[in-house]
Amino acid sequence: SLIGRLMFELPEEMGLIAVAVRQTQGKGRGGNAWLSPVGCALSTLHISIPLHSNLGQRIPFIQHLMSLAVVEAVRSIPGYEDIELRVKWPNDIYYSDLMKLGGVLVNSTLIETTFHILIGFGFNVNNSNPTICINDLIAKFNKEEGTELKPLRADCLIARTVTVLERLIEVFQEKGPNGVLPQYYKYWIHRALCCSGKQVRLRDEEGPVAWIVGIDDYGYLQVHEEGKGVESVHPDGNSFDMLRNLIVPK
């Protein structure tokens, strides 16, 4: 990609972001296509992370920080705190636990002692098809609560998201995972599962019973299997099926 080539040509202190109005040849996880119509906030951001830093030693956390930044970009606006945007492990943005509104994809290249990272992120701001968008949620909230919150613009939300991400990275570099996990759990879609003690199944509907515990120091999902200890589940090898409460190896 163009941004992938440019990131090695620019001075390290210079930021680089590409913003798309519409995405027709985007790539998702596992080789999937990521197609997005007009009305979505779509960007690819380049950041550099030193290998010998808190985040450099925990690169999987970047997708969590990015997902959190998207949610926080909306819910940190005065009056918009209760708009039901949430993060879903490992890289999705959801409306409550009902519908996906966006996602994150991270690619990293290590050159000497620096990670060059491209973060693709997109979320539906103003397109009601095929599911729902952020401005639909705002309109719904206004109707239910009698408020007059204004619709949000994609360009403004991209800018806010990048600003929030910069702050989250600074905190992570200073304090490590514990500096950001309380904020992440606040918006975590799986928080209800942790608090309620709701069971999930590993592998299939007849598989072992487990409980979601949280996220470990490297950004992997922790589950407690019945009769065994806590183990970490890697995002590249597993998926979480919200509809059937399954953690399924791919």
PDB file of C-alpha atoms in Angstrom:
ATOM      1  CA  SER A   1       0.000   0.000   0.000  1.00  0.00           C
ATOM      2  CA  LEU A   2       1.022   3.625  -0.465  1.00  0.00           C
ATOM      3  CA  ILE A   3       1.100   4.370   3.252  1.00  0.00           C
ATOM      4  CA  GLY A   4       3.121   1.207   3.828  1.00  0.00           C
ATOM      5  CA  ARG A   5       5.803   2.522   1.466  1.00  0.00           C
ATOM      6  CA  LEU A   6       5.696   6.106   2.730  1.00  0.00           C
ATOM      7  CA  MET A   7       6.151   5.193   6.391  1.00  0.00           C
ATOM      8  CA  PHE A   8       9.801   4.291   5.773  1.00  0.00           C
ATOM      9  CA  GLU A   9      10.508   7.508   3.829  1.00  0.00           C
ATOM     10  CA  LEU A  10       9.354  10.064   6.388  1.00  0.00           C
ATOM     11  CA  PRO A  11      11.257  11.295   9.456  1.00  0.00           C
ATOM     12  CA  GLU A  12      10.455   9.174  12.516  1.00  0.00           C
ATOM     13  CA  GLU A  13       8.965  12.139  14.402  1.00  0.00           C
ATOM     14  CA  MET A  14       6.470  12.831  11.608  1.00  0.00           C
ATOM     15  CA  GLY A  15       3.053  11.229  11.889  1.00  0.00           C
ATOM     16  CA  LEU A  16       1.256   9.671   8.932  1.00  0.00           C
ATOM     17  CA  ILE A  17      -2.424   8.891   8.466  1.00  0.00           C
ATOM     18  CA  ALA A  18      -4.514   8.006   5.413  1.00  0.00           C
ATOM     19  CA  VAL A  19      -8.248   8.745   5.487  1.00  0.00           C
ATOM     20  CA  ALA A  20     -10.650   7.098   3.037  1.00  0.00           C
ATOM     21  CA  VAL A  21     -14.168   8.217   2.130  1.00  0.00           C
ATOM     22  CA  ARG A  22     -15.008   4.757   0.834  1.00  0.00           C
ATOM     23  CA  GLN A  23     -13.125   1.455   1.016  1.00  0.00           C
ATOM     24  CA  THR A  24     -13.433  -1.085  -1.802  1.00  0.00           C
ATOM     25  CA  GLN A  25     -10.254  -3.159  -1.491  1.00  0.00           C
ATOM     26  CA  GLY A  26      -9.655  -3.231   2.239  1.00  0.00           C
ATOM     27  CA  LYS A  27      -8.259  -6.292   3.986  1.00  0.00           C
ATOM     28  CA  GLY A  28      -9.628  -7.776   7.185  1.00  0.00           C
ATOM     29  CA  ARG A  29      -8.359 -10.458   9.555  1.00  0.00           C
ATOM     30  CA  GLY A  30      -7.556 -13.884   8.153  1.00  0.00           C
ATOM     31  CA  GLY A  31      -7.520 -12.676   4.555  1.00  0.00           C
ATOM     32  CA  ASN A  32     -11.130 -11.477   4.669  1.00  0.00           C
ATOM     33  CA  ALA A  33     -12.212  -8.496   2.572  1.00  0.00           C
ATOM     34  CA  TRP A  34     -13.127  -5.300   4.433  1.00  0.00           C
ATOM     35  CA  LEU A  35     -15.546  -3.269   2.312  1.00  0.00           C
ATOM     36  CA  SER A  36     -16.957  -0.007   3.651  1.00  0.00           C
ATOM     37  CA  PRO A  37     -19.410   2.443   2.067  1.00  0.00           C
ATOM     38  CA  VAL A  38     -19.658   6.204   2.407  1.00  0.00           C
ATOM     39  CA  GLY A  39     -20.646   7.191   5.955  1.00  0.00           C
ATOM     40  CA  CYS A  40     -17.908   5.256   7.722  1.00  0.00           C
ATOM     41  CA  ALA A  41     -14.824   6.694   9.409  1.00  0.00           C
ATOM     42  CA  LEU A  42     -11.946   4.870   7.707  1.00  0.00           C
ATOM     43  CA  SER A  43      -8.259   5.419   8.371  1.00  0.00           C
ATOM     44  CA  THR A  44      -4.850   3.805   8.392  1.00  0.00           C
ATOM     45  CA  LEU A  45      -2.435   5.239  10.936  1.00  0.00           C
ATOM     46  CA  HIS A  46       1.329   4.753  11.157  1.00  0.00           C
ATOM     47  CA  ILE A  47       3.015   4.779  14.559  1.00  0.00           C
ATOM     48  CA  SER A  48       6.508   3.836  15.718  1.00  0.00           C
ATOM     49  CA  ILE A  49       7.007   1.946  18.975  1.00  0.00           C
ATOM     50  CA  PRO A  50      10.440   1.189  20.491  1.00  0.00           C
ATOM     51  CA  LEU A  51      10.987  -2.531  20.949  1.00  0.00           C
ATOM     52  CA  HIS A  52      12.418  -2.003  24.422  1.00  0.00           C
ATOM     53  CA  SER A  53       9.354  -0.271  25.867  1.00  0.00           C
ATOM     54  CA  ASN A  54       6.267  -1.401  27.738  1.00  0.00           C
ATOM     55  CA  LEU A  55       4.163  -1.444  24.559  1.00  0.00           C
ATOM     56  CA  GLY A  56       6.979  -2.740  22.397  1.00  0.00           C
ATOM     57  CA  GLN A  57       7.117  -5.836  24.591  1.00  0.00           C
ATOM     58  CA  ARG A  58       3.318  -6.231  24.379  1.00  0.00           C
ATOM     59  CA  ILE A  59       2.459  -5.416  20.762  1.00  0.00           C
ATOM     60  CA  PRO A  60      -0.899  -7.332  20.814  1.00  0.00           C
ATOM     61  CA  PHE A  61      -2.194  -4.602  23.130  1.00  0.00           C
ATOM     62  CA  ILE A  62      -2.179  -2.070  20.290  1.00  0.00           C
ATOM     63  CA  GLN A  63      -5.438  -3.395  18.826  1.00  0.00           C
ATOM     64  CA  HIS A  64      -7.055  -3.083  22.264  1.00  0.00           C
ATOM     65  CA  LEU A  65      -5.809   0.492  22.704  1.00  0.00           C
ATOM     66  CA  MET A  66      -7.115   1.403  19.250  1.00  0.00           C
ATOM     67  CA  SER A  67     -10.544  -0.146  19.888  1.00  0.00           C
ATOM     68  CA  LEU A  68     -10.723   1.642  23.225  1.00  0.00           C
ATOM     69  CA  ALA A  69      -9.701   4.930  21.582  1.00  0.00           C
ATOM     70  CA  VAL A  70     -12.632   4.704  19.148  1.00  0.00           C
ATOM     71  CA  VAL A  71     -15.136   4.138  21.951  1.00  0.00           C
ATOM     72  CA  GLU A  72     -13.553   6.753  24.191  1.00  0.00           C
ATOM     73  CA  ALA A  73     -13.546   9.284  21.329  1.00  0.00           C
ATOM     74  CA  VAL A  74     -17.347   9.257  21.445  1.00  0.00           C
ATOM     75  CA  ARG A  75     -18.039   8.563  25.118  1.00  0.00           C
ATOM     76  CA  SER A  76     -15.598  11.203  26.392  1.00  0.00           C
ATOM     77  CA  ILE A  77     -17.627  13.980  24.756  1.00  0.00           C
ATOM     78  CA  PRO A  78     -19.756  15.771  27.384  1.00  0.00           C
ATOM     79  CA  GLY A  79     -23.320  14.497  27.068  1.00  0.00           C
ATOM     80  CA  TYR A  80     -22.344  11.425  25.032  1.00  0.00           C
ATOM     81  CA  GLU A  81     -21.035   9.330  27.935  1.00  0.00           C
ATOM     82  CA  ASP A  82     -23.993   6.929  27.872  1.00  0.00           C
ATOM     83  CA  ILE A  83     -24.013   6.188  24.133  1.00  0.00           C
ATOM     84  CA  GLU A  84     -23.774   2.369  24.177  1.00  0.00           C
ATOM     85  CA  LEU A  85     -20.521   1.834  22.320  1.00  0.00           C
ATOM     86  CA  ARG A  86     -18.331  -1.005  23.619  1.00  0.00           C
ATOM     87  CA  VAL A  87     -15.124  -2.863  22.823  1.00  0.00           C
ATOM     88  CA  LYS A  88     -15.136  -6.573  22.015  1.00  0.00           C
ATOM     89  CA  TRP A  89     -11.958  -8.644  22.327  1.00  0.00           C
ATOM     90  CA  PRO A  90      -9.801  -8.647  20.389  1.00  0.00           C
ATOM     91  CA  ASN A  91     -10.491  -5.908  17.847  1.00  0.00           C
ATOM     92  CA  ASP A  92     -14.152  -4.948  17.378  1.00  0.00           C
ATOM     93  CA  ILE A  93     -16.380  -2.004  18.283  1.00  0.00           C
ATOM     94  CA  TYR A  94     -19.963  -2.899  19.143  1.00  0.00           C
ATOM     95  CA  TYR A  95     -23.327  -1.352  19.928  1.00  0.00           C
ATOM     96  CA  SER A  96     -23.969  -2.897  23.349  1.00  0.00           C
ATOM     97  CA  ASP A  97     -23.556  -6.649  22.738  1.00  0.00           C
ATOM     98  CA  LEU A  98     -25.905  -6.587  19.768  1.00  0.00           C
ATOM     99  CA  MET A  99     -24.256  -5.284  16.607  1.00  0.00           C
ATOM    100  CA  LYS A 100     -20.778  -4.683  15.267  1.00  0.00           C
ATOM    101  CA  LEU A 101     -20.064  -1.066  14.319  1.00  0.00           C
ATOM    102  CA  GLY A 102     -16.405  -1.252  13.437  1.00  0.00           C
ATOM    103  CA  GLY A 103     -13.088  -2.980  13.728  1.00  0.00           C
ATOM    104  CA  VAL A 104      -9.321  -2.683  13.925  1.00  0.00           C
ATOM    105  CA  LEU A 105      -6.519  -4.415  12.032  1.00  0.00           C
ATOM    106  CA  VAL A 106      -2.843  -4.096  13.044  1.00  0.00           C
ATOM    107  CA  ASN A 107       0.240  -4.934  10.981  1.00  0.00           C
ATOM    108  CA  SER A 108       3.710  -4.530  12.461  1.00  0.00           C
ATOM    109  CA  THR A 109       7.232  -4.606  11.023  1.00  0.00           C
ATOM    110  CA  LEU A 110      10.299  -4.724  13.275  1.00  0.00           C
ATOM    111  CA  ILE A 111      13.301  -2.847  11.905  1.00  0.00           C
ATOM    112  CA  GLU A 112      16.335  -2.911  14.196  1.00  0.00           C
ATOM    113  CA  THR A 113      14.849  -1.837  17.538  1.00  0.00           C
ATOM    114  CA  THR A 114      11.686  -0.107  16.316  1.00  0.00           C
ATOM    115  CA  PHE A 115       8.254  -1.489  15.487  1.00  0.00           C
ATOM    116  CA  HIS A 116       6.663   0.281  12.521  1.00  0.00           C
ATOM    117  CA  ILE A 117       2.966  -0.300  12.929  1.00  0.00           C
ATOM    118  CA  LEU A 118       0.081   0.288  10.559  1.00  0.00           C
ATOM    119  CA  ILE A 119      -3.285   0.448  12.286  1.00  0.00           C
ATOM    120  CA  GLY A 120      -6.332   0.190  10.066  1.00  0.00           C
ATOM    121  CA  PHE A 121      -9.539   1.196  11.800  1.00  0.00           C
ATOM    122  CA  GLY A 122     -13.054   1.842  10.631  1.00  0.00           C
ATOM    123  CA  PHE A 123     -16.392   2.469  12.300  1.00  0.00           C
ATOM    124  CA  ASN A 124     -19.843   3.270  10.996  1.00  0.00           C
ATOM    125  CA  VAL A 125     -20.741   6.867  11.801  1.00  0.00           C
ATOM    126  CA  ASN A 126     -23.543   7.826   9.452  1.00  0.00           C
ATOM    127  CA  ASN A 127     -24.805   4.873   7.417  1.00  0.00           C
ATOM    128  CA  SER A 128     -27.863   3.025   8.705  1.00  0.00           C
ATOM    129  CA  ASN A 129     -27.294   0.047   6.394  1.00  0.00           C
ATOM    130  CA  PRO A 130     -26.838  -2.827   6.739  1.00  0.00           C
ATOM    131  CA  THR A 131     -27.115  -2.640  10.543  1.00  0.00           C
ATOM    132  CA  ILE A 132     -26.804   0.560  12.587  1.00  0.00           C
ATOM    133  CA  CYS A 133     -24.440   3.502  12.969  1.00  0.00           C
ATOM    134  CA  ILE A 134     -23.236   5.809  15.722  1.00  0.00           C
ATOM    135  CA  ASN A 135     -25.585   8.625  14.708  1.00  0.00           C
ATOM    136  CA  ASP A 136     -28.514   6.177  14.864  1.00  0.00           C
ATOM    137  CA  LEU A 137     -27.503   5.446  18.456  1.00  0.00           C
ATOM    138  CA  ILE A 138     -27.395   9.160  19.206  1.00  0.00           C
ATOM    139  CA  ALA A 139     -30.860   9.671  17.675  1.00  0.00           C
ATOM    140  CA  LYS A 140     -32.156   6.699  19.676  1.00  0.00           C
ATOM    141  CA  PHE A 141     -30.663   8.135  22.870  1.00  0.00           C
ATOM    142  CA  ASN A 142     -32.210  11.570  22.193  1.00  0.00           C
ATOM    143  CA  LYS A 143     -35.639   9.995  21.713  1.00  0.00           C
ATOM    144  CA  GLU A 144     -35.405   7.903  24.875  1.00  0.00           C
ATOM    145  CA  GLU A 145     -33.803  10.515  27.135  1.00  0.00           C
ATOM    146  CA  GLY A 146     -35.296  13.719  25.739  1.00  0.00           C
ATOM    147  CA  THR A 147     -31.868  15.133  24.935  1.00  0.00           C
ATOM    148  CA  GLU A 148     -30.730  17.064  21.863  1.00  0.00           C
ATOM    149  CA  LEU A 149     -27.280  15.642  21.181  1.00  0.00           C
ATOM    150  CA  LYS A 150     -25.998  16.549  17.727  1.00  0.00           C
ATOM    151  CA  PRO A 151     -24.928  13.951  15.143  1.00  0.00           C
ATOM    152  CA  LEU A 152     -21.178  13.430  14.922  1.00  0.00           C
ATOM    153  CA  ARG A 153     -18.951  13.798  11.864  1.00  0.00           C
ATOM    154  CA  ALA A 154     -16.569  11.094  10.696  1.00  0.00           C
ATOM    155  CA  ASP A 155     -13.606  13.449  10.259  1.00  0.00           C
ATOM    156  CA  CYS A 156     -14.006  14.852  13.764  1.00  0.00           C
ATOM    157  CA  LEU A 157     -14.233  11.355  15.256  1.00  0.00           C
ATOM    158  CA  ILE A 158     -11.090  10.214  13.431  1.00  0.00           C
ATOM    159  CA  ALA A 159      -9.216  13.209  14.854  1.00  0.00           C
ATOM    160  CA  ARG A 160     -10.536  12.571  18.358  1.00  0.00           C
ATOM    161  CA  THR A 161      -9.686   8.873  18.091  1.00  0.00           C
ATOM    162  CA  VAL A 162      -6.060   9.568  17.162  1.00  0.00           C
ATOM    163  CA  THR A 163      -5.753  12.077  20.021  1.00  0.00           C
ATOM    164  CA  VAL A 164      -7.169   9.571  22.516  1.00  0.00           C
ATOM    165  CA  LEU A 165      -4.875   6.827  21.177  1.00  0.00           C
ATOM    166  CA  GLU A 166      -1.804   9.030  21.693  1.00  0.00           C
ATOM    167  CA  ARG A 167      -2.820   9.573  25.317  1.00  0.00           C
ATOM    168  CA  LEU A 168      -3.472   5.856  25.888  1.00  0.00           C
ATOM    169  CA  ILE A 169      -0.070   4.958  24.450  1.00  0.00           C
ATOM    170  CA  GLU A 170       1.631   7.497  26.724  1.00  0.00           C
ATOM    171  CA  VAL A 171      -0.109   6.036  29.769  1.00  0.00           C
ATOM    172  CA  PHE A 172       0.718   2.469  28.706  1.00  0.00           C
ATOM    173  CA  GLN A 173       4.368   3.308  28.156  1.00  0.00           C
ATOM    174  CA  GLU A 174       4.555   4.866  31.601  1.00  0.00           C
ATOM    175  CA  LYS A 175       2.459   2.427  33.643  1.00  0.00           C
ATOM    176  CA  GLY A 176       2.079  -0.731  31.548  1.00  0.00           C
ATOM    177  CA  PRO A 177      -1.181  -2.703  31.151  1.00  0.00           C
ATOM    178  CA  ASN A 178      -2.534  -1.712  34.558  1.00  0.00           C
ATOM    179  CA  GLY A 179      -2.546   1.911  33.440  1.00  0.00           C
ATOM    180  CA  VAL A 180      -5.206   1.286  30.792  1.00  0.00           C
ATOM    181  CA  LEU A 181      -7.024  -1.945  31.708  1.00  0.00           C
ATOM    182  CA  PRO A 182      -9.474  -0.321  34.175  1.00  0.00           C
ATOM    183  CA  GLN A 183     -10.589   2.024  31.391  1.00  0.00           C
ATOM    184  CA  TYR A 184     -10.761  -0.869  28.905  1.00  0.00           C
ATOM    185  CA  TYR A 185     -12.856  -3.011  31.247  1.00  0.00           C
ATOM    186  CA  LYS A 186     -15.259  -0.098  31.744  1.00  0.00           C
ATOM    187  CA  TYR A 187     -16.333  -0.474  28.108  1.00  0.00           C
ATOM    188  CA  TRP A 188     -15.604  -4.178  27.701  1.00  0.00           C
ATOM    189  CA  ILE A 189     -18.447  -6.162  26.123  1.00  0.00           C
ATOM    190  CA  HIS A 190     -17.392  -9.259  28.088  1.00  0.00           C
ATOM    191  CA  ARG A 191     -17.502  -7.468  31.433  1.00  0.00           C
ATOM    192  CA  ALA A 192     -21.045  -8.707  32.038  1.00  0.00           C
ATOM    193  CA  LEU A 193     -19.862 -12.284  31.477  1.00  0.00           C
ATOM    194  CA  CYS A 194     -17.087 -11.842  34.034  1.00  0.00           C
ATOM    195  CA  CYS A 195     -19.341 -10.256  36.644  1.00  0.00           C
ATOM    196  CA  SER A 196     -22.258 -12.641  36.156  1.00  0.00           C
ATOM    197  CA  GLY A 197     -20.134 -15.780  36.174  1.00  0.00           C
ATOM    198  CA  LYS A 198     -21.755 -16.794  32.889  1.00  0.00           C
ATOM    199  CA  GLN A 199     -20.180 -19.884  31.365  1.00  0.00           C
ATOM    200  CA  VAL A 200     -18.701 -20.240  27.913  1.00  0.00           C
ATOM    201  CA  ARG A 201     -17.743 -23.410  26.064  1.00  0.00           C
ATOM    202  CA  LEU A 202     -14.349 -24.154  24.568  1.00  0.00           C
ATOM    203  CA  ARG A 203     -14.151 -25.462  20.999  1.00  0.00           C
ATOM    204  CA  ASP A 204     -17.779 -26.538  20.526  1.00  0.00           C
ATOM    205  CA  GLU A 205     -21.146 -26.689  22.245  1.00  0.00           C
ATOM    206  CA  GLU A 206     -20.181 -29.937  23.964  1.00  0.00           C
ATOM    207  CA  GLY A 207     -16.694 -28.690  24.906  1.00  0.00           C
ATOM    208  CA  PRO A 208     -15.277 -27.947  28.364  1.00  0.00           C
ATOM    209  CA  VAL A 209     -16.954 -25.290  30.503  1.00  0.00           C
ATOM    210  CA  ALA A 210     -14.941 -22.119  31.113  1.00  0.00           C
ATOM    211  CA  TRP A 211     -15.343 -18.613  32.472  1.00  0.00           C
ATOM    212  CA  ILE A 212     -13.864 -15.424  31.045  1.00  0.00           C
ATOM    213  CA  VAL A 213     -11.500 -13.883  33.583  1.00  0.00           C
ATOM    214  CA  GLY A 214     -10.022 -10.863  31.818  1.00  0.00           C
ATOM    215  CA  ILE A 215      -7.004  -9.916  29.719  1.00  0.00           C
ATOM    216  CA  ASP A 216      -3.457 -10.897  30.611  1.00  0.00           C
ATOM    217  CA  ASP A 217      -0.357  -8.665  30.547  1.00  0.00           C
ATOM    218  CA  TYR A 218       0.162  -9.364  26.831  1.00  0.00           C
ATOM    219  CA  GLY A 219      -3.388  -8.630  25.675  1.00  0.00           C
ATOM    220  CA  TYR A 220      -4.581 -12.225  25.368  1.00  0.00           C
ATOM    221  CA  LEU A 221      -7.951 -13.351  26.691  1.00  0.00           C
ATOM    222  CA  GLN A 222      -7.824 -15.266  29.977  1.00  0.00           C
ATOM    223  CA  VAL A 223     -10.286 -18.090  30.574  1.00  0.00           C
ATOM    224  CA  HIS A 224     -10.668 -20.362  33.583  1.00  0.00           C
ATOM    225  CA  GLU A 225     -11.504 -23.863  32.473  1.00  0.00           C
ATOM    226  CA  GLU A 226     -13.543 -25.966  34.893  1.00  0.00           C
ATOM    227  CA  GLY A 227     -11.237 -28.179  36.931  1.00  0.00           C
ATOM    228  CA  LYS A 228      -8.136 -26.457  35.586  1.00  0.00           C
ATOM    229  CA  GLY A 229      -6.308 -23.182  36.046  1.00  0.00           C
ATOM    230  CA  VAL A 230      -6.427 -19.940  34.105  1.00  0.00           C
ATOM    231  CA  GLU A 231      -5.045 -20.047  30.573  1.00  0.00           C
ATOM    232  CA  SER A 232      -4.571 -17.415  27.877  1.00  0.00           C
ATOM    233  CA  VAL A 233      -6.299 -17.589  24.503  1.00  0.00           C
ATOM    234  CA  HIS A 234      -4.472 -16.035  21.562  1.00  0.00           C
ATOM    235  CA  PRO A 235      -6.611 -13.851  19.259  1.00  0.00           C
ATOM    236  CA  ASP A 236      -5.072 -15.170  16.045  1.00  0.00           C
ATOM    237  CA  GLY A 237      -6.042 -18.735  16.849  1.00  0.00           C
ATOM    238  CA  ASN A 238      -9.486 -18.314  18.345  1.00  0.00           C
ATOM    239  CA  SER A 239     -12.715 -16.469  17.857  1.00  0.00           C
ATOM    240  CA  PHE A 240     -15.439 -15.580  20.317  1.00  0.00           C
ATOM    241  CA  ASP A 241     -18.948 -16.412  19.141  1.00  0.00           C
ATOM    242  CA  MET A 242     -21.175 -14.000  21.093  1.00  0.00           C
ATOM    243  CA  LEU A 243     -24.379 -15.666  19.965  1.00  0.00           C
ATOM    244  CA  ARG A 244     -23.437 -19.137  21.223  1.00  0.00           C
ATOM    245  CA  ASN A 245     -20.968 -18.244  24.035  1.00  0.00           C
ATOM    246  CA  LEU A 246     -18.214 -20.228  22.341  1.00  0.00           C
ATOM    247  CA  ILE A 247     -14.478 -19.737  22.198  1.00  0.00           C
ATOM    248  CA  VAL A 248     -13.665 -21.573  19.000  1.00  0.00           C
ATOM    249  CA  PRO A 249     -10.189 -22.450  17.683  1.00  0.00           C
ATOM    250  CA  LYS A 250     -10.011 -21.587  13.974  1.00  0.00           C
TER     251      LYS A 250
END
